[in-house]
Amino acid sequence: MTSYFIRRFLLIIPTFIGVTVLVFTLTRLVPGGPIERMLNEAAMAGGDQASATTNFGGHGAGSLSDAQIEELKVYYGFDKPILISYLEWLGKVIVLDLGTSTRYSEPVWDTIKSRFPISIFYGVTTLILTYGICIPLGVVKAIRHKTVFDNVSSALVFFGYAIPSYVVGIALLTVFAANLEWFPLGGFVSDDFDDLTGMEKIGDVISHAVLPLLSYMAGSFAVTTLLMKNSLMDNLAAEYVRTAIAKGMDFRRAVFSHALRNSLIPIATSFGGNITLILTGSFLIEKIFNIDGFGLLGFESLVDRDYPVVMGILVISSLLFLIGNILSDICVALVDPRVKFGSGGSGQ
Amino acid sequence: MTVFPQENLLAKRRYRPALNPLTLKQLRRFRSIGRGYWSAVILTGMLILSMGAELLVNSRAIVVSYQDEWYFPTYGAFIPGRTFDLPYDYETNYRELKRVFKERGNGDWVLLPPVPYDAMENDLRSDIYPPYAPSFSSGHYLGTDSIGRDILARLLYGFRITFGFAFILLACNYVIGIAVGCAMGYWGGAFDLLFQRLIEILNNVPYLYVIMIVASIVIPNFWTLMIVMVIFGWTQMTWYMRTSTYKEKSREYVLAARALGATSPRIISSHIMPNTISVIVTFIPFSIAGGITALTALDFLGFGLPPPTPSWGELLAHGMNHMESPWIIYSVVVAIVLVLLMVAYIGEAIREAFDPKKFTFYE
């Protein structure tokens, strides 16, 4: 088993190289190249968007001389063949040097690091709320199957399942922030945050956090609740629960000490995915609520064509994703002693 | 000795009832699930209506009767204003024409569509600035956006484009996924290993983010966006088909078919496929919803279809920037919620009808 997970960890390397080669090549293979596009757009800035979109590929009336363009190319490493510049980039990544942001003129890693606290705050809170609500809710729904409570909550769960979380976020923002003005229109804290007293600060953060948290939860809420309910129902119908009750065990104890433990296994399979959620959040929700986290940074760096940051974010999020997958498998192996990875079974 | 003509034998062997009893039973079960069935009926109706969107929501008239001659301007090249004795050579403004005919009062008439505005057309007026609030008298039933384009028109044309996109995306993903997945599961070996690695790489790419990276480099149109999304989207179906082909391959009937001398393509296409593909039907609504969601998200972020293409994502972004005109955001959010709920109801009903894994429960 240990050797299996060591092998899985080693397999991260080729996959990681594959992912980055793919994106790195994509950023280089474009006719014209990013530099020309940057210049084009700079020349066209202020012009209307519609004409800018139809006119690309050609050399715009850039105000830079050819020599300056060459200098820029050298600066960004566009002057070398793809493979060489990729290897150079990779060599830097290995020693944790993600390059320098073209927008902030500071190391990419520092830029990314400064956004983590906010994303982690939202990630951890969402995680606690999701599991804290979904597991009990799933249990109650399984025990009270086909009652009014079950049907009403099913409708809610179904809604959360059908509607993507960013649409939920926009709807919440429109109704509760713009219209009813119960909550602020976005951001992490108010502008006058520093002037507030301790309690007011907490209140301020909470009032800013309610709507984004609701939209984050809308995504994972439905899936986790249904998973919990269905797996508990399957287990409740299993022979061993029947046996326990036949031997005179209390129904409540049969549920909590026998069935529940086994039905938590499917929940564990998705646990590793949370690492991505905690650290990177969702750029859609961060964009909607204007939360200055990791996701919004990824979006802004794309809009500003800050490719070092874009690649840095890609590196971190794909590494987290790969590690998260393995973490899920480790979780499953921990909670379910029947699972044996490595002998023919695929971990996916 | 009687010799059966070869054709006859073949014809007999190829014969399959159009709908076998199992499929009929599944369809009946689907019909019995009320909300899924009615969602399917309504959504199909909306799709058919949106095919003829030009006749419902358009700045061009449906019929113009002028000096006892009938014109149908909806499709085809535009009809210059001079045709109707108006003082210009560019395309006729039919809303104005209707007024002019009324003034002239000599029996000519114009039949305008129910919503007489086009999705790209800026309806500008001299007295007020857009966005205009919804009003029945102006024909902007859901109002306009900030540059005077009709919301209902943009919703309807956006609906058509989004669904068209989602359906084509689905077809491409499924065709590639089923073909590659079957081949991987059936032949295994080096081919399987190679594609496994490729799929693992593609699955570990942050999907939406990479599409945004590509879209930020090549400004996408409908087809380039489609290609990019297919490149990163075909893997899901492939993985499913690989596993189920792999499972079916070791079953006795495949062995029997091979013993009878059936070739590999034949075993795959007429023995394994019918047994694996039926479950795929249950995935379709979810893929459609996924396609709609992804395209809308990309449009919302500004990395999707180029302006001025009518799209729901663009309307969402527009509505968020114009919260003081709430009809924009409410119209589009309600439209998205309704459509996605209907798709999800259909998906739920199909899954119940085709894959009746009844959950057991404690009695």
XYZ file of C-alpha atoms in Angstrom:
711
model
C 0.000 0.000 0.000
C 2.750 2.443 0.960
C 4.612 1.599 -2.218
C 1.439 2.248 -4.170
C 1.089 5.748 -2.762
C 4.781 6.443 -3.279
C 4.276 5.453 -6.899
C 1.256 7.727 -7.109
C 3.278 10.620 -5.729
C 6.045 9.962 -8.230
C 3.475 9.916 -11.048
C 2.656 13.509 -10.151
C 5.895 14.528 -11.853
C 5.116 13.345 -15.425
C 1.540 14.542 -15.168
C 2.646 17.912 -13.883
C 5.172 18.230 -16.692
C 2.478 17.256 -19.178
C 0.060 19.885 -17.898
C 2.607 22.679 -17.903
C 4.100 21.735 -21.288
C 0.598 21.813 -22.727
C -0.242 25.267 -21.451
C 3.246 26.636 -21.985
C 3.171 25.542 -25.616
C -0.290 27.003 -26.069
C 0.908 30.385 -24.880
C 3.759 30.267 -27.420
C 2.094 28.752 -30.477
C -0.087 31.723 -31.180
C 0.378 33.555 -34.453
C 1.912 36.878 -33.580
C 2.776 35.865 -30.054
C 1.818 37.533 -26.813
C 4.194 40.459 -27.288
C 2.636 41.501 -30.572
C -0.789 41.026 -29.080
C 0.143 43.158 -26.111
C 1.361 45.904 -28.407
C -1.693 45.607 -30.605
C -3.981 45.968 -27.702
C -2.004 48.817 -26.260
C -2.284 50.585 -29.607
C -5.971 49.911 -29.775
C -6.784 50.663 -26.171
C -9.471 53.249 -26.103
C -10.857 52.111 -29.413
C -14.093 50.217 -29.191
C -13.997 46.592 -28.201
C -15.814 45.269 -31.228
C -13.201 46.399 -33.717
C -10.381 45.151 -31.513
C -11.769 41.668 -31.587
C -11.957 41.447 -35.336
C -8.543 42.905 -35.977
C -5.744 40.764 -34.677
C -2.801 38.884 -36.011
C -1.545 41.852 -37.954
C 1.070 44.158 -36.562
C -0.760 47.072 -35.102
C 0.636 50.539 -35.322
C 2.773 49.902 -32.264
C 4.714 52.823 -30.990
C 7.715 50.631 -30.143
C 10.644 50.118 -32.458
C 11.698 46.656 -33.604
C 14.722 46.782 -31.318
C 12.531 47.483 -28.331
C 10.237 44.625 -29.270
C 13.269 42.323 -29.452
C 14.311 43.525 -26.016
C 10.884 42.733 -24.655
C 11.036 39.289 -26.238
C 14.348 38.582 -24.565
C 12.958 39.856 -21.287
C 10.033 37.449 -21.410
C 12.064 34.639 -22.950
C 10.097 34.596 -26.210
C 13.272 34.745 -28.266
C 14.188 31.098 -27.668
C 12.600 27.904 -28.988
C 9.679 26.580 -26.956
C 11.506 23.594 -25.526
C 14.509 25.589 -24.330
C 12.467 28.333 -22.738
C 10.211 25.728 -21.159
C 13.191 23.946 -19.638
C 14.521 27.251 -18.352
C 11.148 28.031 -16.827
C 10.891 24.548 -15.301
C 14.390 24.828 -13.869
C 13.332 27.993 -12.084
C 10.078 26.463 -10.847
C 11.970 23.590 -9.225
C 13.867 26.038 -7.061
C 10.532 27.738 -6.270
C 11.213 30.753 -8.452
C 8.029 31.450 -10.381
C 9.402 34.534 -12.064
C 8.431 38.162 -11.707
C 4.948 39.528 -12.192
C 4.812 41.987 -15.047
C 1.995 43.892 -13.429
C 3.138 44.153 -9.849
C 6.885 43.963 -10.560
C 7.360 41.675 -7.605
C 8.045 37.947 -7.382
C 5.050 35.897 -8.484
C 5.242 33.761 -5.370
C 4.887 36.824 -3.092
C 1.882 38.024 -5.070
C 0.225 34.643 -4.835
C 1.121 34.172 -1.176
C -0.465 37.474 -0.197
C -3.822 36.243 -1.541
C -3.857 32.964 0.346
C -5.241 34.131 3.741
C -8.513 35.326 2.213
C -8.975 32.204 0.117
C -8.144 29.984 3.070
C -10.642 31.858 5.259
C -13.427 31.206 2.766
C -12.263 27.679 1.999
C -12.079 26.521 5.600
C -15.368 28.170 6.571
C -17.118 26.624 3.588
C -15.639 23.259 4.433
C -16.769 23.365 8.064
C -20.245 24.608 7.158
C -20.675 22.113 4.316
C -19.751 19.057 6.353
C -21.388 20.455 9.491
C -24.709 20.851 7.684
C -24.663 18.179 4.992
C -23.830 15.138 7.122
C -26.538 15.711 9.768
C -28.993 16.732 7.051
C -28.237 13.622 5.029
C -28.663 11.447 8.115
C -32.009 13.011 8.986
C -33.184 12.740 5.391
C -32.251 9.058 5.274
C -34.032 8.212 8.523
C -37.060 10.310 7.684
C -37.205 9.171 4.069
C -40.373 10.309 2.243
C -41.583 12.570 5.019
C -42.514 16.226 4.520
C -39.114 17.323 5.813
C -37.341 15.055 3.347
C -39.390 16.230 0.382
C -39.033 19.928 1.174
C -35.284 19.692 1.697
C -34.991 17.568 -1.444
C -36.482 20.404 -3.472
C -33.872 22.761 -2.041
C -31.073 20.295 -2.655
C -32.247 19.757 -6.211
C -32.230 23.483 -6.825
C -28.670 23.780 -5.570
C -27.732 20.859 -7.746
C -29.214 22.244 -10.951
C -28.050 25.844 -10.685
C -24.308 26.549 -10.894
C -22.930 28.350 -7.870
C -21.985 31.500 -9.765
C -25.570 32.025 -10.908
C -26.679 31.516 -7.297
C -24.065 34.097 -6.313
C -25.298 36.655 -8.842
C -28.912 36.094 -7.813
C -28.070 36.473 -4.115
C -26.045 39.606 -4.789
C -28.845 41.158 -6.817
C -31.594 40.417 -4.336
C -29.939 40.760 -0.949
C -27.178 43.262 -1.619
C -28.339 45.504 -4.452
C -32.069 45.434 -3.832
C -32.713 44.821 -0.154
C -29.320 46.213 0.896
C -29.034 43.738 3.752
C -25.444 42.915 2.857
C -22.587 44.860 1.263
C -22.043 44.656 -2.497
C -18.828 42.674 -2.289
C -15.254 42.932 -1.120
C -13.715 41.238 1.887
C -14.048 44.100 4.398
C -15.394 47.641 4.323
C -13.164 50.561 3.407
C -13.271 51.917 6.947
C -12.317 48.550 8.422
C -9.286 49.902 10.279
C -11.395 52.421 12.198
C -13.770 49.798 13.556
C -13.618 48.306 17.028
C -12.987 44.602 17.610
C -16.600 43.467 17.607
C -17.490 45.676 14.683
C -14.600 44.184 12.732
C -15.945 40.681 13.249
C -19.419 41.809 12.272
C -18.036 43.504 9.195
C -16.217 40.385 8.004
C -19.293 38.241 8.654
C -21.674 40.533 6.813
C -19.309 40.501 3.834
C -18.936 36.736 4.031
C -22.567 35.604 4.205
C -23.448 35.800 0.515
C -20.172 34.386 -0.884
C -20.311 31.532 1.618
C -23.867 30.735 0.603
C -22.828 30.555 -3.039
C -19.756 28.466 -2.284
C -21.952 26.076 -0.359
C -24.594 25.883 -3.072
C -22.051 24.008 -5.164
C -20.974 21.281 -2.764
C -24.072 21.221 -0.569
C -26.334 19.222 -2.887
C -23.799 16.579 -3.856
C -22.606 15.889 -0.322
C -26.106 15.758 1.158
C -27.377 13.350 -1.478
C -24.274 11.184 -1.177
C -24.720 11.002 2.582
C -28.417 10.225 2.360
C -28.142 7.540 -0.299
C -25.209 5.733 1.234
C -26.806 5.743 4.693
C -30.031 4.390 3.217
C -28.129 1.607 1.503
C -26.404 0.736 4.744
C -29.618 0.863 6.781
C -31.061 -1.792 4.501
C -27.986 -3.985 4.871
C -28.113 -7.280 6.706
C -25.824 -6.253 9.517
C -28.105 -3.421 10.629
C -31.084 -5.758 10.469
C -29.147 -8.283 12.538
C -28.185 -5.707 15.122
C -31.801 -4.651 15.524
C -33.010 -8.240 15.604
C -30.622 -8.854 18.483
C -32.376 -6.102 20.366
C -30.173 -3.102 19.683
C -31.710 0.303 19.895
C -32.450 1.761 16.402
C -30.639 4.957 17.263
C -27.525 3.057 18.301
C -27.721 0.860 15.231
C -27.705 3.944 13.042
C -24.989 5.857 14.809
C -22.570 3.127 15.772
C -22.973 0.772 12.819
C -24.528 2.259 9.709
C -23.178 5.791 9.916
C -19.547 4.753 10.070
C -19.813 2.738 6.900
C -21.786 5.370 5.047
C -19.127 7.988 5.623
C -16.805 6.137 3.226
C -18.206 7.695 0.019
C -17.889 11.130 1.626
C -14.199 10.435 2.165
C -13.650 9.893 -1.559
C -14.283 13.560 -2.228
C -12.378 14.843 0.779
C -9.105 15.472 -1.050
C -10.826 17.763 -3.522
C -11.298 20.208 -0.692
C -7.636 21.133 -0.703
C -8.207 22.812 -4.065
C -11.287 24.556 -2.739
C -9.549 25.751 0.398
C -6.556 27.233 -1.331
C -7.836 28.351 -4.668
C -11.538 28.948 -4.191
C -13.569 29.713 -7.241
C -12.555 32.591 -9.438
C -16.143 33.033 -10.560
C -17.417 33.641 -7.053
C -14.419 35.756 -6.118
C -14.982 37.806 -9.247
C -18.688 38.268 -8.547
C -18.182 39.331 -4.944
C -14.930 41.114 -5.694
C -13.055 39.132 -3.069
C -9.336 39.677 -3.359
C -8.384 36.009 -3.213
C -6.402 33.542 -5.261
C -9.137 33.071 -7.869
C -9.583 36.763 -8.571
C -5.810 37.079 -8.927
C -5.883 34.356 -11.586
C -8.638 36.157 -13.437
C -7.026 39.589 -13.228
C -3.640 38.309 -14.322
C -5.291 36.789 -17.396
C -7.068 40.020 -18.226
C -3.814 41.948 -17.821
C -1.813 39.268 -19.664
C 0.496 38.853 -16.719
C 1.683 35.456 -17.961
C 4.239 34.748 -15.202
C 1.417 34.966 -12.662
C -0.888 32.951 -14.918
C 1.673 30.153 -15.144
C 2.403 30.397 -11.419
C -1.267 29.975 -10.583
C -1.511 27.080 -12.990
C 1.464 25.399 -11.318
C 0.002 25.755 -7.857
C -3.558 24.800 -8.739
C -2.606 21.741 -10.771
C -0.196 20.552 -8.064
C -2.922 20.985 -5.463
C -5.353 19.124 -7.666
C -2.959 16.208 -8.146
C -2.142 16.029 -4.450
C -5.839 16.330 -3.604
C -6.636 13.271 -5.729
C -4.066 11.188 -3.890
C -5.247 12.567 -0.568
C -8.758 11.352 -1.412
C -7.423 7.864 -2.027
C -5.462 7.915 1.218
C -8.629 8.980 3.052
C -10.539 6.104 1.500
C -7.800 3.649 2.422
C -7.818 4.966 5.979
C -11.540 4.699 6.595
C -12.191 1.532 4.615
C -9.857 -1.354 5.421
C -11.367 -3.411 2.579
C -9.872 -1.122 -0.047
C -6.602 -2.403 -1.417
C -4.926 -0.113 -3.875
C -2.127 -1.207 -6.075
C -3.121 -4.731 -7.064
C -4.698 -4.191 -10.435
C -7.238 -1.720 -9.134
C -6.941 1.760 -10.484
C -6.838 4.525 -7.963
C -8.944 6.874 -10.031
C -30.554 -28.682 -51.577
C -31.980 -25.228 -51.091
C -29.601 -22.339 -51.232
C -30.675 -19.265 -49.392
C -29.856 -16.109 -51.240
C -27.093 -14.297 -49.396
C -28.937 -10.991 -49.321
C -31.869 -12.537 -47.596
C -29.749 -13.958 -44.842
C -27.991 -10.684 -44.329
C -31.244 -8.815 -44.286
C -32.555 -11.179 -41.696
C -29.529 -10.881 -39.519
C -29.451 -7.109 -39.768
C -33.108 -6.820 -38.872
C -33.722 -5.144 -35.576
C -37.011 -3.735 -34.375
C -36.845 0.047 -34.339
C -37.716 0.148 -30.673
C -37.232 -2.976 -28.675
C -39.601 -3.742 -25.814
C -37.092 -2.623 -23.214
C -36.690 0.780 -24.823
C -40.456 1.119 -25.075
C -40.766 0.293 -21.410
C -38.120 2.875 -20.562
C -39.885 5.505 -22.632
C -43.162 4.704 -20.903
C -41.466 5.034 -17.549
C -40.019 8.372 -18.636
C -43.483 9.595 -19.631
C -44.864 8.623 -16.258
C -42.441 10.932 -14.443
C -44.484 14.107 -14.634
C -42.079 16.978 -14.147
C -39.318 15.409 -16.231
C -41.679 14.645 -19.090
C -43.268 18.090 -19.114
C -39.855 19.743 -18.864
C -38.830 17.765 -21.928
C -41.982 18.838 -23.782
C -41.573 22.516 -22.878
C -37.854 22.602 -23.604
C -38.306 20.869 -26.954
C -41.052 23.359 -27.776
C -38.763 26.250 -26.861
C -35.967 24.819 -28.988
C -38.271 24.440 -31.987
C -39.576 27.973 -31.477
C -36.041 29.309 -31.225
C -35.250 27.713 -34.591
C -37.735 30.160 -36.066
C -36.599 33.004 -33.836
C -36.318 35.280 -36.864
C -40.106 35.119 -37.262
C -40.782 35.885 -33.594
C -38.182 38.403 -32.605
C -36.786 40.448 -35.425
C -36.570 43.980 -36.693
C -37.497 42.739 -40.148
C -41.202 42.374 -40.840
C -42.749 38.979 -41.536
C -44.893 40.160 -44.439
C -45.117 43.523 -46.191
C -47.975 44.161 -48.578
C -47.109 47.110 -50.792
C -49.040 48.085 -53.903
C -50.627 44.628 -54.127
C -47.258 42.945 -54.028
C -46.149 40.831 -51.068
C -42.663 40.897 -49.633
C -41.160 38.447 -47.109
C -38.092 40.214 -45.751
C -37.284 37.804 -42.886
C -34.761 35.656 -44.698
C -32.452 36.561 -47.552
C -30.901 39.857 -48.633
C -32.215 43.098 -47.216
C -34.769 45.173 -49.075
C -33.669 48.804 -49.488
C -36.006 51.535 -48.325
C -36.567 52.824 -51.866
C -38.556 49.705 -52.706
C -41.308 51.070 -50.464
C -40.834 54.639 -51.658
C -38.810 55.675 -48.622
C -36.001 58.191 -49.150
C -33.033 55.894 -48.440
C -31.104 52.974 -49.930
C -30.139 51.122 -46.779
C -32.277 48.479 -45.154
C -35.890 49.401 -44.558
C -36.881 50.261 -41.013
C -40.069 48.237 -40.810
C -41.341 49.746 -37.580
C -41.162 53.126 -39.281
C -42.624 51.683 -42.463
C -45.659 50.524 -40.529
C -46.208 54.073 -39.300
C -45.628 55.543 -42.762
C -48.126 53.128 -44.345
C -50.685 54.071 -41.738
C -50.191 57.756 -42.566
C -50.417 57.148 -46.290
C -53.547 55.081 -45.675
C -53.754 53.432 -49.101
C -54.275 49.838 -48.048
C -50.594 48.820 -47.698
C -49.746 46.984 -44.498
C -46.845 45.522 -42.556
C -46.992 42.472 -40.316
C -44.276 42.806 -37.678
C -43.071 39.935 -35.488
C -44.418 39.891 -31.896
C -41.177 41.518 -30.740
C -40.139 43.915 -33.469
C -36.463 44.214 -32.450
C -33.309 42.390 -33.414
C -30.731 41.126 -30.918
C -27.935 43.290 -32.326
C -29.980 46.389 -32.994
C -29.563 49.516 -30.865
C -32.915 51.168 -30.449
C -31.901 54.762 -29.785
C -34.367 57.538 -29.130
C -34.097 61.246 -29.003
C -35.924 61.848 -25.743
C -34.373 59.374 -23.271
C -31.225 57.335 -22.909
C -31.189 53.539 -22.642
C -31.514 51.250 -20.730
C -35.279 51.448 -21.130
C -37.465 49.725 -18.566
C -39.800 46.956 -19.744
C -42.865 48.358 -21.445
C -45.638 46.924 -23.563
C -46.170 50.026 -25.665
C -42.610 50.105 -27.043
C -42.461 46.345 -27.608
C -39.485 45.915 -25.264
C -41.283 43.396 -23.065
C -38.220 42.790 -20.896
C -36.634 46.200 -21.399
C -33.323 46.943 -23.063
C -29.674 46.932 -22.044
C -27.591 50.062 -21.674
C -27.065 50.488 -25.416
C -30.687 49.952 -26.332
C -30.670 46.304 -27.360
C -33.821 44.366 -26.579
C -33.323 41.935 -23.670
C -35.940 39.443 -24.854
C -34.321 39.315 -28.282
C -30.883 38.764 -26.779
C -32.228 36.107 -24.435
C -33.914 34.191 -27.229
C -31.008 34.344 -29.681
C -28.621 33.631 -26.804
C -30.713 30.592 -25.894
C -30.431 29.297 -29.445
C -26.672 29.860 -29.633
C -26.066 28.374 -26.177
C -28.080 25.254 -26.894
C -26.569 24.884 -30.331
C -23.144 25.125 -28.749
C -24.008 22.652 -26.000
C -25.426 20.114 -28.463
C -22.490 20.283 -30.881
C -20.056 20.105 -27.963
C -21.904 17.061 -26.689
C -21.817 15.352 -30.076
C -18.082 15.969 -30.543
C -17.187 14.908 -27.004
C -19.294 11.769 -27.192
C -18.156 10.656 -30.626
C -14.493 11.042 -29.703
C -15.029 9.690 -26.207
C -16.939 6.608 -27.288
C -14.529 5.765 -30.108
C -11.354 6.233 -28.089
C -12.832 4.720 -24.941
C -13.998 1.564 -26.737
C -10.633 1.173 -28.412
C -8.809 1.636 -25.098
C -10.943 -0.865 -23.271
C -10.973 -3.399 -26.080
C -7.374 -3.400 -27.202
C -5.681 -2.315 -23.996
C -1.894 -2.517 -24.058
C 0.335 0.353 -25.087
C -2.513 2.253 -26.739
C -4.442 2.139 -23.486
C -1.457 3.257 -21.431
C -0.677 6.147 -23.743
C -4.205 7.475 -23.644
C -4.462 6.907 -19.905
C -1.551 9.258 -19.376
C -3.002 11.766 -21.823
C -6.369 11.676 -20.083
C -4.734 12.039 -16.707
C -2.942 15.141 -17.932
C -6.089 16.627 -19.430
C -8.139 15.790 -16.349
C -5.657 17.551 -14.137
C -5.747 20.754 -16.074
C -7.927 23.369 -14.376
C -10.492 23.189 -17.175
C -12.077 26.623 -17.177
C -8.829 28.382 -16.371
C -6.931 26.818 -19.262
C -9.748 27.629 -21.654
C -9.549 31.193 -20.427
C -5.794 31.206 -21.006
C -6.312 29.999 -24.560
C -9.162 32.449 -25.097
C -7.010 35.298 -23.861
C -4.443 34.452 -26.528
C -6.592 33.597 -29.539
C -9.728 35.676 -29.427
C -12.257 32.919 -29.929
C -15.208 32.611 -32.223
C -17.879 29.919 -32.042
C -15.749 27.201 -33.641
C -12.374 27.911 -32.051
C -14.056 27.960 -28.653
C -15.700 24.668 -29.559
C -12.370 23.087 -30.535
C -10.713 24.227 -27.316
C -13.567 22.929 -25.204
C -13.573 19.591 -27.028
C -9.815 19.228 -26.504
C -10.331 19.421 -22.746
C -13.775 17.867 -22.573
C -13.712 14.525 -24.378
C -11.965 12.663 -21.565
C -14.924 12.113 -19.281
C -16.891 9.933 -21.671
C -13.709 8.156 -22.719
C -13.001 7.064 -19.182
C -16.510 5.736 -18.724
C -16.506 3.871 -22.052
C -13.089 2.393 -21.349
C -14.191 0.910 -18.046
C -17.448 -0.494 -19.327
C -15.907 -1.900 -22.529
C -13.216 -3.490 -20.422
C -15.860 -5.132 -18.264
C -18.024 -6.317 -21.158
C -15.037 -7.675 -23.050
C -14.510 -10.477 -20.561
C -18.139 -11.601 -20.631
C -19.124 -14.919 -22.241
C -21.123 -13.517 -25.131
C -18.066 -11.676 -26.420
C -16.083 -14.869 -26.164
C -18.857 -16.677 -28.014
C -18.926 -14.059 -30.748
C -15.184 -14.319 -31.155
C -15.387 -18.111 -31.257
C -17.896 -17.779 -34.087
C -15.320 -15.778 -35.994
C -16.623 -12.253 -35.575
C -14.069 -9.541 -36.302
C -13.045 -7.003 -33.684
C -14.907 -4.054 -35.242
C -17.997 -6.218 -35.439
C -17.721 -7.350 -31.839
C -17.307 -3.758 -30.705
C -20.035 -2.240 -32.829
C -22.763 -4.847 -32.657
C -22.087 -6.712 -29.426
C -20.329 -4.518 -26.899
C -21.659 -1.091 -27.906
C -25.372 -1.870 -27.513
C -24.672 -3.048 -23.997
C -22.581 -0.090 -22.922
C -24.140 2.749 -24.802
C -27.606 2.634 -23.261
C -26.332 4.113 -20.028
C -24.857 7.015 -21.956
C -28.350 8.398 -22.525
C -28.500 9.148 -18.825
C -25.406 11.350 -19.077
C -26.698 13.541 -21.894
C -28.741 16.053 -19.858
C -25.843 16.553 -17.485
C -23.444 17.166 -20.358
C -25.882 19.675 -21.840
C -26.168 21.481 -18.512
C -22.382 21.394 -18.227
C -21.951 22.874 -21.695
C -24.437 25.666 -20.983
C -22.843 26.424 -17.625
C -19.316 26.509 -19.007
C -20.160 28.677 -22.013
C -22.170 31.088 -19.863
C -19.338 31.311 -17.331
C -16.819 32.039 -20.084
C -19.074 34.673 -21.628
C -19.655 36.169 -18.204
C -15.921 36.509 -17.641
C -15.421 37.941 -21.121
C -13.479 34.999 -22.521
C -16.306 33.463 -24.501
C -17.985 34.319 -27.780
C -16.916 37.701 -29.136
C -19.278 40.668 -28.886
C -21.837 41.518 -30.115
C -22.964 37.857 -30.109
C -26.058 37.634 -27.924
C -25.251 35.450 -24.942
C -26.518 34.845 -21.445
C -23.117 35.237 -19.859
C -22.659 38.642 -21.450
C -26.125 39.651 -20.201
C -25.205 38.471 -16.687
C -22.063 40.595 -16.710
C -23.980 43.504 -18.198
C -26.720 43.201 -15.590
C -24.182 43.134 -12.778
C -22.679 46.368 -14.061
C -26.106 47.972 -14.272
C -27.712 47.001 -11.002
C -29.753 50.212 -11.187
C -31.660 48.612 -14.093
C -32.666 45.409 -12.327
C -34.784 44.079 -15.200
C -31.613 43.076 -17.048
C -30.221 40.834 -14.348
C -33.603 39.476 -13.241
C -34.580 38.470 -16.781
C -31.386 36.574 -17.437
C -31.125 34.942 -14.004
C -34.727 33.742 -14.215
C -34.121 32.429 -17.734
C -30.991 30.530 -16.714
C -32.582 29.102 -13.578
C -35.696 27.944 -15.451
C -33.779 26.340 -18.300
C -31.244 24.603 -16.081
C -33.964 23.364 -13.732
C -35.818 21.890 -16.701
C -32.638 20.232 -17.973
C -32.007 18.813 -14.498
C -35.603 17.516 -14.245
C -35.171 15.797 -17.588
C -31.889 14.326 -16.417
C -33.469 13.040 -13.213
C -36.357 11.474 -15.126
C -34.119 9.863 -17.735
C -31.932 8.384 -15.055
C -34.916 6.994 -13.232
C -36.365 5.557 -16.422
C -33.203 4.088 -17.931
C -31.148 3.179 -14.926
C -33.636 2.191 -12.270
C -31.272 1.668 -9.405
C -33.943 1.894 -6.766
C -32.453 2.918 -3.478
C -33.139 0.443 -0.774
C -34.278 1.668 2.575
C -34.854 0.454 6.065
C -38.414 -0.605 6.770
